[in-house]
PDB file of C-alpha atoms in Angstrom:
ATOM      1  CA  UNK A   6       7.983  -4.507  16.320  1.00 79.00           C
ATOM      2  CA  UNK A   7       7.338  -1.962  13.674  1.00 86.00           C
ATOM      3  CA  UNK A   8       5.003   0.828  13.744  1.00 93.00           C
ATOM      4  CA  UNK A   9       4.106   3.679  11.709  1.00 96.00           C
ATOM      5  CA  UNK A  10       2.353   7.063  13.262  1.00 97.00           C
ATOM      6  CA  UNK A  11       0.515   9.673  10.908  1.00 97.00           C
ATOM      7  CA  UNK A  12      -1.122  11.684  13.601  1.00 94.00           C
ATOM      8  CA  UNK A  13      -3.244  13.597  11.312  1.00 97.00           C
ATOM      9  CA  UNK A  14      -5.996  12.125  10.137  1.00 96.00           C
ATOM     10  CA  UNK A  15      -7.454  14.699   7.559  1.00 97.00           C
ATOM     11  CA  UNK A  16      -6.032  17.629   6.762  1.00 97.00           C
ATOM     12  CA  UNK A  17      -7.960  20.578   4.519  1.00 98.00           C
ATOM     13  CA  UNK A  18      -6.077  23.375   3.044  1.00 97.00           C
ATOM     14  CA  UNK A  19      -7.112  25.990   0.084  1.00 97.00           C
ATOM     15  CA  UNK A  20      -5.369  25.861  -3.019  1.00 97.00           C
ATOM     16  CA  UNK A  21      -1.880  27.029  -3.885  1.00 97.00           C
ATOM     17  CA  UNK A  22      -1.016  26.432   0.163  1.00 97.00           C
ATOM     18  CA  UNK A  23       1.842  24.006   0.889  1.00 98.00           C
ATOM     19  CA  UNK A  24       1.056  21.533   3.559  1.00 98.00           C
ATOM     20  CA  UNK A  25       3.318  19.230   5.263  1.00 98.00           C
ATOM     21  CA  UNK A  26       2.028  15.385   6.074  1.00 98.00           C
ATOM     22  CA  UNK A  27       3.913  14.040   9.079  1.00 98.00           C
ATOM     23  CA  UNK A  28       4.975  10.292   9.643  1.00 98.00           C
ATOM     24  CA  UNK A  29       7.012   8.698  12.852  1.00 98.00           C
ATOM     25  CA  UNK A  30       8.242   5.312  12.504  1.00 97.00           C
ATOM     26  CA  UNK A  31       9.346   2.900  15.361  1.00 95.00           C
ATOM     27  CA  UNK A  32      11.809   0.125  14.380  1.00 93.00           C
ATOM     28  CA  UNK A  33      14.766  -1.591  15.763  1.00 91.00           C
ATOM     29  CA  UNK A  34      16.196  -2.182  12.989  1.00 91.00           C
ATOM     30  CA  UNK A  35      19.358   0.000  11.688  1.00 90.00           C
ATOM     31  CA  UNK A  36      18.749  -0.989   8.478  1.00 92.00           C
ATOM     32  CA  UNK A  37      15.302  -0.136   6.871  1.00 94.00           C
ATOM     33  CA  UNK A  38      13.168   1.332   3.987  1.00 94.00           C
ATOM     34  CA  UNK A  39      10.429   4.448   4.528  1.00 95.00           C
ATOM     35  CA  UNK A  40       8.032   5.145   1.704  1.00 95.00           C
ATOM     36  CA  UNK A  41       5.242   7.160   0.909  1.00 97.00           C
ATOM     37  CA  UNK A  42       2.256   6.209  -1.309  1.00 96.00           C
ATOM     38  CA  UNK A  43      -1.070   8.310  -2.192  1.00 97.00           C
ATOM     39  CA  UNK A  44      -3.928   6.943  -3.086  1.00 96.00           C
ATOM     40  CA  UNK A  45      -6.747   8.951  -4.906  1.00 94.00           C
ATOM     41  CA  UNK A  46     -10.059   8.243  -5.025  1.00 90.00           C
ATOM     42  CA  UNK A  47     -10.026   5.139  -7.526  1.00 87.00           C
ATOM     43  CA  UNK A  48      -8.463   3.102  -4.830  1.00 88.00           C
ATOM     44  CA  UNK A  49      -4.828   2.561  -6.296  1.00 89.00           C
ATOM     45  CA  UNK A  50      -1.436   3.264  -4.475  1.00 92.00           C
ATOM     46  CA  UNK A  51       0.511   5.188  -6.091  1.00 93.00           C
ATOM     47  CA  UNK A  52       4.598   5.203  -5.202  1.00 93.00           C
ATOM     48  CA  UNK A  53       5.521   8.420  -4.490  1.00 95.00           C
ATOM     49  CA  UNK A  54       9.384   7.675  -2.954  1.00 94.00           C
ATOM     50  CA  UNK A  55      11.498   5.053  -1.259  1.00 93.00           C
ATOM     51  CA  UNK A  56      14.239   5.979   1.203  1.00 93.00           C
ATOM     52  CA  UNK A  57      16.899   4.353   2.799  1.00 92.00           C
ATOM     53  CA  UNK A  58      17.816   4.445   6.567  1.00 93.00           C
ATOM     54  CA  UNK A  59      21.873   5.556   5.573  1.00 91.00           C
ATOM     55  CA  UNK A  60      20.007   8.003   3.116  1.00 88.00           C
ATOM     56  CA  UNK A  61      18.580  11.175   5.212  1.00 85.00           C
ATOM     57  CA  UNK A  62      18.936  14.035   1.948  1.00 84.00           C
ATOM     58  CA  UNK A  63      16.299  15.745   1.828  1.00 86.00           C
ATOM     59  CA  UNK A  64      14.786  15.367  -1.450  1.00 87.00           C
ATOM     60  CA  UNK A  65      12.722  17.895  -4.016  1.00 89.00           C
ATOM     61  CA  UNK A  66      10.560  16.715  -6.949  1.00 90.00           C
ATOM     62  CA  UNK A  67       8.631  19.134  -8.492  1.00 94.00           C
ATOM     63  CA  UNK A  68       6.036  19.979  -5.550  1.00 95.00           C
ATOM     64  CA  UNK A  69       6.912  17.524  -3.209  1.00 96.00           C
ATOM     65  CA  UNK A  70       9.615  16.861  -1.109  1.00 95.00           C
ATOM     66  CA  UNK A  71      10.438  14.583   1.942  1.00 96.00           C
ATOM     67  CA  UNK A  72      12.071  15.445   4.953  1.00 95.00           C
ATOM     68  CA  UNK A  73      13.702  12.267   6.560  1.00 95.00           C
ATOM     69  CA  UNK A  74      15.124  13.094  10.390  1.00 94.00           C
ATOM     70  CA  UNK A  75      16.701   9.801  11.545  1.00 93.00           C
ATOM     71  CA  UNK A  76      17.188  11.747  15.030  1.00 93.00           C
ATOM     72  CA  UNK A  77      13.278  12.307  15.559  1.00 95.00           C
ATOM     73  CA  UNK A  78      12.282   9.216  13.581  1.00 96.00           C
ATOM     74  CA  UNK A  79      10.842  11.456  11.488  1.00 96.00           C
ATOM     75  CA  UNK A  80       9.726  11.102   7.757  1.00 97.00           C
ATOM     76  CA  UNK A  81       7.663  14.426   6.476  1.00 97.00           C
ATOM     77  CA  UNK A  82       6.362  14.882   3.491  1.00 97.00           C
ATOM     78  CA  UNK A  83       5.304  18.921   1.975  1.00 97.00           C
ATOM     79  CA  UNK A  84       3.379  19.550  -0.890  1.00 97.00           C
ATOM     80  CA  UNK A  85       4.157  23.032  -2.132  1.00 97.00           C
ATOM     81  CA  UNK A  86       1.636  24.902  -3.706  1.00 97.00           C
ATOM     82  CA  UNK A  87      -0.930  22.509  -3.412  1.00 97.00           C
ATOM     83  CA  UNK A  88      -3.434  21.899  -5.926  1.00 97.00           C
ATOM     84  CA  UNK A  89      -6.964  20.172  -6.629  1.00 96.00           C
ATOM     85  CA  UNK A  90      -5.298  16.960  -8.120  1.00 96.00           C
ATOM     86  CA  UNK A  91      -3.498  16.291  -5.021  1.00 97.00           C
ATOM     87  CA  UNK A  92      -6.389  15.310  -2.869  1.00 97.00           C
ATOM     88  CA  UNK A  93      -6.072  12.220  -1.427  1.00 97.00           C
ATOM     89  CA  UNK A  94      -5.306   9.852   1.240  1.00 97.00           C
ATOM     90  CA  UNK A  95      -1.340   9.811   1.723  1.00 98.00           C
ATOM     91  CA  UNK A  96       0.065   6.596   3.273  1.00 97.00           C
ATOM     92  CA  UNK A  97       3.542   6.361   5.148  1.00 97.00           C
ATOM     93  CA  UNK A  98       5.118   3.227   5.185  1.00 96.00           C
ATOM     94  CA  UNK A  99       8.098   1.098   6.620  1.00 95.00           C
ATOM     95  CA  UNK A 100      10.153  -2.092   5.589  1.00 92.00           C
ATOM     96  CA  UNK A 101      12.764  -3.983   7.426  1.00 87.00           C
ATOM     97  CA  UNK A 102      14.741  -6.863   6.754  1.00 77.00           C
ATOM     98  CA  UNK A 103      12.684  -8.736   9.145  1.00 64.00           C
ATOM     99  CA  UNK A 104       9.465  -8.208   8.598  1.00 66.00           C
ATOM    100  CA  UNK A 105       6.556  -6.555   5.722  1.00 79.00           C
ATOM    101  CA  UNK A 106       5.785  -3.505   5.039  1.00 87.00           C
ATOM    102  CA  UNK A 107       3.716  -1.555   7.568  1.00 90.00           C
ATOM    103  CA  UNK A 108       1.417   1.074   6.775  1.00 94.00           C
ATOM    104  CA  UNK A 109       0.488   4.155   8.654  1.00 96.00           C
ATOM    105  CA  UNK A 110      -3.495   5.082   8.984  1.00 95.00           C
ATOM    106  CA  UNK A 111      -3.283   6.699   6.207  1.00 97.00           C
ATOM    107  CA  UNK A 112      -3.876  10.953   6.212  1.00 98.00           C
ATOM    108  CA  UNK A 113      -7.099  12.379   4.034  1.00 97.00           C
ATOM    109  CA  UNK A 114      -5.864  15.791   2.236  1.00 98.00           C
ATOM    110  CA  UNK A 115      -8.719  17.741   0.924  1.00 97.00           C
ATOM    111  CA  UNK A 116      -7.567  20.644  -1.762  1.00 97.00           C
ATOM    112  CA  UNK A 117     -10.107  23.168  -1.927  1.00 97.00           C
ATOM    113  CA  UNK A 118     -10.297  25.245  -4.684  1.00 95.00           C
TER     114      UNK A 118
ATOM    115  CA  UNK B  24       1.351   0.249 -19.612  1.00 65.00           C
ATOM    116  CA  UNK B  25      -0.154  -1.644 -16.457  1.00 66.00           C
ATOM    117  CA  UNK B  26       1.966  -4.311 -14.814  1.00 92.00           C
ATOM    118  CA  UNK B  27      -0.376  -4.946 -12.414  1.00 95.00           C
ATOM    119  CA  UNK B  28      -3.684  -5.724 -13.497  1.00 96.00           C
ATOM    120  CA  UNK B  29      -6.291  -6.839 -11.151  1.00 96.00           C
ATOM    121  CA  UNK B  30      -9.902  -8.569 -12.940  1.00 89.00           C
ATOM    122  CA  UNK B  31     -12.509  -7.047 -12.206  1.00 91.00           C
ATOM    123  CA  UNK B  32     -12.530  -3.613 -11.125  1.00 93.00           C
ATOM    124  CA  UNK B  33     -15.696  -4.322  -8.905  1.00 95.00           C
ATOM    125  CA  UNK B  34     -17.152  -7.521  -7.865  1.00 96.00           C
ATOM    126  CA  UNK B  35     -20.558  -7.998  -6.541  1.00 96.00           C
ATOM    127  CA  UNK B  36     -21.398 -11.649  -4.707  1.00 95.00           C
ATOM    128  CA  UNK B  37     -24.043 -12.756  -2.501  1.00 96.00           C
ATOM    129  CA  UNK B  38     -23.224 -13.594   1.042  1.00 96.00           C
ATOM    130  CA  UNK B  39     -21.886 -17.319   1.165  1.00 96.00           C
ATOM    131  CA  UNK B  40     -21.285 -17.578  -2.606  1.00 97.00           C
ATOM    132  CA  UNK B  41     -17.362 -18.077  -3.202  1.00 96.00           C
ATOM    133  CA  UNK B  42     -15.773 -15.672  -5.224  1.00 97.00           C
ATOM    134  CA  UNK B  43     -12.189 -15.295  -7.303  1.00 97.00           C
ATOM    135  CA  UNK B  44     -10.272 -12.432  -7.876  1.00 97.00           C
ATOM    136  CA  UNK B  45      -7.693 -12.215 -10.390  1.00 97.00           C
ATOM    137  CA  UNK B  46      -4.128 -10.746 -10.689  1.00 97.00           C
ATOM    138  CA  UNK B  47      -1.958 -10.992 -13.323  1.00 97.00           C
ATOM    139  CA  UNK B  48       1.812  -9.367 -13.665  1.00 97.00           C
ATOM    140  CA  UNK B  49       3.884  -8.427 -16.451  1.00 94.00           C
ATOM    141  CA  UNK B  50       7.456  -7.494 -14.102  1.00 93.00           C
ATOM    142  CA  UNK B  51       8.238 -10.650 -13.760  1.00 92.00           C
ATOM    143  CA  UNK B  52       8.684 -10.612  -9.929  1.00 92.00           C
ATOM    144  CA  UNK B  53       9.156 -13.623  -7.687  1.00 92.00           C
ATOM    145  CA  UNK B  54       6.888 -12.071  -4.697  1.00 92.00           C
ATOM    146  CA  UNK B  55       3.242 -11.501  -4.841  1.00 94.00           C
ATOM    147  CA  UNK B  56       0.697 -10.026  -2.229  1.00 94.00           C
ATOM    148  CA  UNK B  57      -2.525  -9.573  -1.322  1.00 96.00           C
ATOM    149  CA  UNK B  58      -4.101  -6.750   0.466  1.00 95.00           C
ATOM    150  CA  UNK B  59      -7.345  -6.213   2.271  1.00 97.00           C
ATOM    151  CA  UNK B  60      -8.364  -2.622   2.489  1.00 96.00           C
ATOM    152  CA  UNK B  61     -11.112  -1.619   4.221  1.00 95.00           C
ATOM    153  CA  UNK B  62     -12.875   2.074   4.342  1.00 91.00           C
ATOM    154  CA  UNK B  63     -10.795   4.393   5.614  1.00 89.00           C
ATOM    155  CA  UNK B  64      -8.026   2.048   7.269  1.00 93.00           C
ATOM    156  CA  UNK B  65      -4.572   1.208   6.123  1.00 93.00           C
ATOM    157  CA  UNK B  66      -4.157  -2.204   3.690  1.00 94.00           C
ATOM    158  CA  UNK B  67      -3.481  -5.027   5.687  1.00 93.00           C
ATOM    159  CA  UNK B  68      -1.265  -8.273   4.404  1.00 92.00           C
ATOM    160  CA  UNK B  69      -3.417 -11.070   3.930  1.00 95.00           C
ATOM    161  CA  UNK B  70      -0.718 -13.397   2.536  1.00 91.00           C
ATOM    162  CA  UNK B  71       2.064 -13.332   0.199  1.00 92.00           C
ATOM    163  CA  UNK B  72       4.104 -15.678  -2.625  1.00 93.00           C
ATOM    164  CA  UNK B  73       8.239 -15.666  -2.524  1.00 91.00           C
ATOM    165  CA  UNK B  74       7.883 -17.970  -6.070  1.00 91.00           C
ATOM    166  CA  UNK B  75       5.888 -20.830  -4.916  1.00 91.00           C
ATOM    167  CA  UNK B  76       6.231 -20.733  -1.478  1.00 92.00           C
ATOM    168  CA  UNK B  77       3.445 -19.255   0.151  1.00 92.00           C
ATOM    169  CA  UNK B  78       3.050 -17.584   3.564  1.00 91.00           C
ATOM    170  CA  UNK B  79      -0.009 -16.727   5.562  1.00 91.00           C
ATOM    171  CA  UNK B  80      -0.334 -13.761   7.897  1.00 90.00           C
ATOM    172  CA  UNK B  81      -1.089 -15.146  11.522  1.00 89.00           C
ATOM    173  CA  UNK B  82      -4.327 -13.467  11.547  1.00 91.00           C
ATOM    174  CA  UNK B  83      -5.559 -14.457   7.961  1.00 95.00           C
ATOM    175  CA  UNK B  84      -8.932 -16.098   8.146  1.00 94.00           C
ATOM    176  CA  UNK B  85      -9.450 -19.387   7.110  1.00 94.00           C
ATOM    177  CA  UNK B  86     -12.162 -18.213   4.652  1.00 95.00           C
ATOM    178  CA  UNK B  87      -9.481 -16.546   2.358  1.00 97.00           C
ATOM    179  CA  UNK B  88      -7.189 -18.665   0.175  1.00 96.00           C
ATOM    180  CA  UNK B  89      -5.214 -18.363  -2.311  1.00 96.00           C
ATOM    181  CA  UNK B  90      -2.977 -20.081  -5.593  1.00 95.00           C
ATOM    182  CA  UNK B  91      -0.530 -19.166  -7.656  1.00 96.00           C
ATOM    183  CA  UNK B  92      -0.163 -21.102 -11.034  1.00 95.00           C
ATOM    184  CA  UNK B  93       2.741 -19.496 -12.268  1.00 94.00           C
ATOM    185  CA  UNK B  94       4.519 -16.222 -12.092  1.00 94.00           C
ATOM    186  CA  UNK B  95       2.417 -13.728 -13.628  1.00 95.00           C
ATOM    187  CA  UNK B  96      -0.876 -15.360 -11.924  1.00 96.00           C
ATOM    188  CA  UNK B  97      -2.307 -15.037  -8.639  1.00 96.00           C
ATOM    189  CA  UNK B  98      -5.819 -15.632  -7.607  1.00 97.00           C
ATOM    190  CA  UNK B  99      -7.865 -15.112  -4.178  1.00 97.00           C
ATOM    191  CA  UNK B 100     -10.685 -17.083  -3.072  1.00 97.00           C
ATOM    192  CA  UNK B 101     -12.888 -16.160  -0.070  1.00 97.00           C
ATOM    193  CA  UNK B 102     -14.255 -19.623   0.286  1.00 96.00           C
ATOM    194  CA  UNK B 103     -17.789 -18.183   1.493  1.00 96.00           C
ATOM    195  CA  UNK B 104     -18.238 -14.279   1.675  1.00 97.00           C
ATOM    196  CA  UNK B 105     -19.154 -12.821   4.928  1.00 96.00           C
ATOM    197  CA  UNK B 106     -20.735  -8.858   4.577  1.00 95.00           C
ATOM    198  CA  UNK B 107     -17.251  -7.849   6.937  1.00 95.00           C
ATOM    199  CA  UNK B 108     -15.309  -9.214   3.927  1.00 97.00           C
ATOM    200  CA  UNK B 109     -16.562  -5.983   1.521  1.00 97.00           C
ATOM    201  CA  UNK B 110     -13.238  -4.132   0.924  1.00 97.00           C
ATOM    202  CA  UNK B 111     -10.991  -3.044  -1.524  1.00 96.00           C
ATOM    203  CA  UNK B 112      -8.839  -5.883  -2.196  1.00 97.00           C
ATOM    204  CA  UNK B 113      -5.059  -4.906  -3.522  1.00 96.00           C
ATOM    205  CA  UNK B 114      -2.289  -7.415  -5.542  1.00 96.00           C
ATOM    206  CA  UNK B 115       0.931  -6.260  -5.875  1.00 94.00           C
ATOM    207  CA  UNK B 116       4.347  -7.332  -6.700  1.00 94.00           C
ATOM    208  CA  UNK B 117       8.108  -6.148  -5.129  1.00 89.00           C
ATOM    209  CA  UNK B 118      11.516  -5.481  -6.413  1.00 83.00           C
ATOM    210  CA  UNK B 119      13.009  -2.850  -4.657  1.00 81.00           C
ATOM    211  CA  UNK B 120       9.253  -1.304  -3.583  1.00 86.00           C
ATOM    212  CA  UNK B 121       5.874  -2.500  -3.909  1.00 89.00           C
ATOM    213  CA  UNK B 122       3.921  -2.297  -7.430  1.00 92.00           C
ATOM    214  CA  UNK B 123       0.187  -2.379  -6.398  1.00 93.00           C
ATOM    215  CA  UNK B 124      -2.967  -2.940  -9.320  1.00 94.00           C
ATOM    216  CA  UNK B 125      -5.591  -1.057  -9.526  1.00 93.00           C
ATOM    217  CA  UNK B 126      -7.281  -3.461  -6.309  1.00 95.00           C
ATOM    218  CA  UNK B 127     -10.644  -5.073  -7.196  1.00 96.00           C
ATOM    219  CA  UNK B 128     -13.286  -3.207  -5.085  1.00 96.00           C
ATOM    220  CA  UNK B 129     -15.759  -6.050  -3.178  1.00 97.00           C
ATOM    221  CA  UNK B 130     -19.377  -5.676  -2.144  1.00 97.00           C
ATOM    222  CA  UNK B 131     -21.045  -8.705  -0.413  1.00 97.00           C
ATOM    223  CA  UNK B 132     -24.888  -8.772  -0.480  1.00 95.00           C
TER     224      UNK B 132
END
């Protein structure tokens, strides 16, 4: 079976802070797909990144950038210099051959100003 | 340009009374879904299209079905609206990751 952990459930940070949203998969498989979505208050999902399991870069766009730890199971997300805009509730997710995608509970980040 | 587009944005139906919402896709992908998403919880997989073929989730309710005309349509029916069925409901289509619409938002009175 597949699971996805986000242990934090909200997370509230002033401006300009970077803040790092964790995910832990469980999965069998040795072959899978991690992704991360955020979805703002109008209610769509909004791809942020897709990432192989033979893939563990790190990876850097703009503000954001995803630290995948196939040792830990590990699939981190940082926002750098966080800002207003980027409130929202982040979802990690996983895909294997076998089975759907499977969401995490999802984490609220609040961006104060 | 959306290529996703879910009809309407919010829905409002009386307890009991059926109701149809819409999704229509301009990719061109073979595999539709449909999402229930209630407040503050993860979407959950109601059912999904590979072309034609559909495929329930084990722990679908009856109440909920679906059709899918063609490739760019897919419609869900909830047969007769329960107030546990208001939610954000979420279409989307995969290639090599999920495309989701906007997700019609559902209030049952």
């Amino acid at each position: 079976a597949q699971k996805v952990t986000q242990a934090q459930t909200e997370i509230s940070v002033v401006e300009k802070e970077d803040v790092t949203l964790d995910c832990v998969y469980e999965t069998r498989d040795t072959t899978y797909y991690l992704f991360w979505y955020k979805q703002p208050p109008s209610g769509e999902l909004v791809f942020l990144i897709r990432r192989n399991s033979f893939d563990e870069q790190n990876e850097i766009s703009g503000r954001y950038s995803w630290n995948f730890q196939k040792s830990t199971s590990s699939f981190n997300f940082t926002i750098t210099a966080s800002q207003v805009v980027d409130s929202a509730v982040y979802f990690c997710a996983l895909e294997t051959s076998g089975s759907r995608l499977t969401f995490g509970e999802g984490t609220q980040l609040t961006v104060n100003p | 340009d959306a290529m996703v587009i879910q009809n309407p944005r919010y829905q409002v139906t009386q307890f009991g009374k059926p109701v149809t919402l819409s999704c229509s896709q301009t990719l061109n992908h073979n595999v539709m879904y449909w999402y229930q998403q209630k407040s503050s919880q993860a979407p959950k997989l109601l059912f999904h299209y590979y072309d034609k073929d559909f495929n329930n989730e084990a722990d679908t309710p009856d109440n909920f079905q679906s059709r899918r005309p063609n490739t760019s349509f897919c419609f869900l029916d909830i047969r007769s609206p329960g107030l546990g069925d208001a939610a954000m409901y979420l279409c989307a289509t995969s290639r090599d990751r999920l495309y989701f619409g906007a997700g019609t938002r559902l209030s049952v009175l």
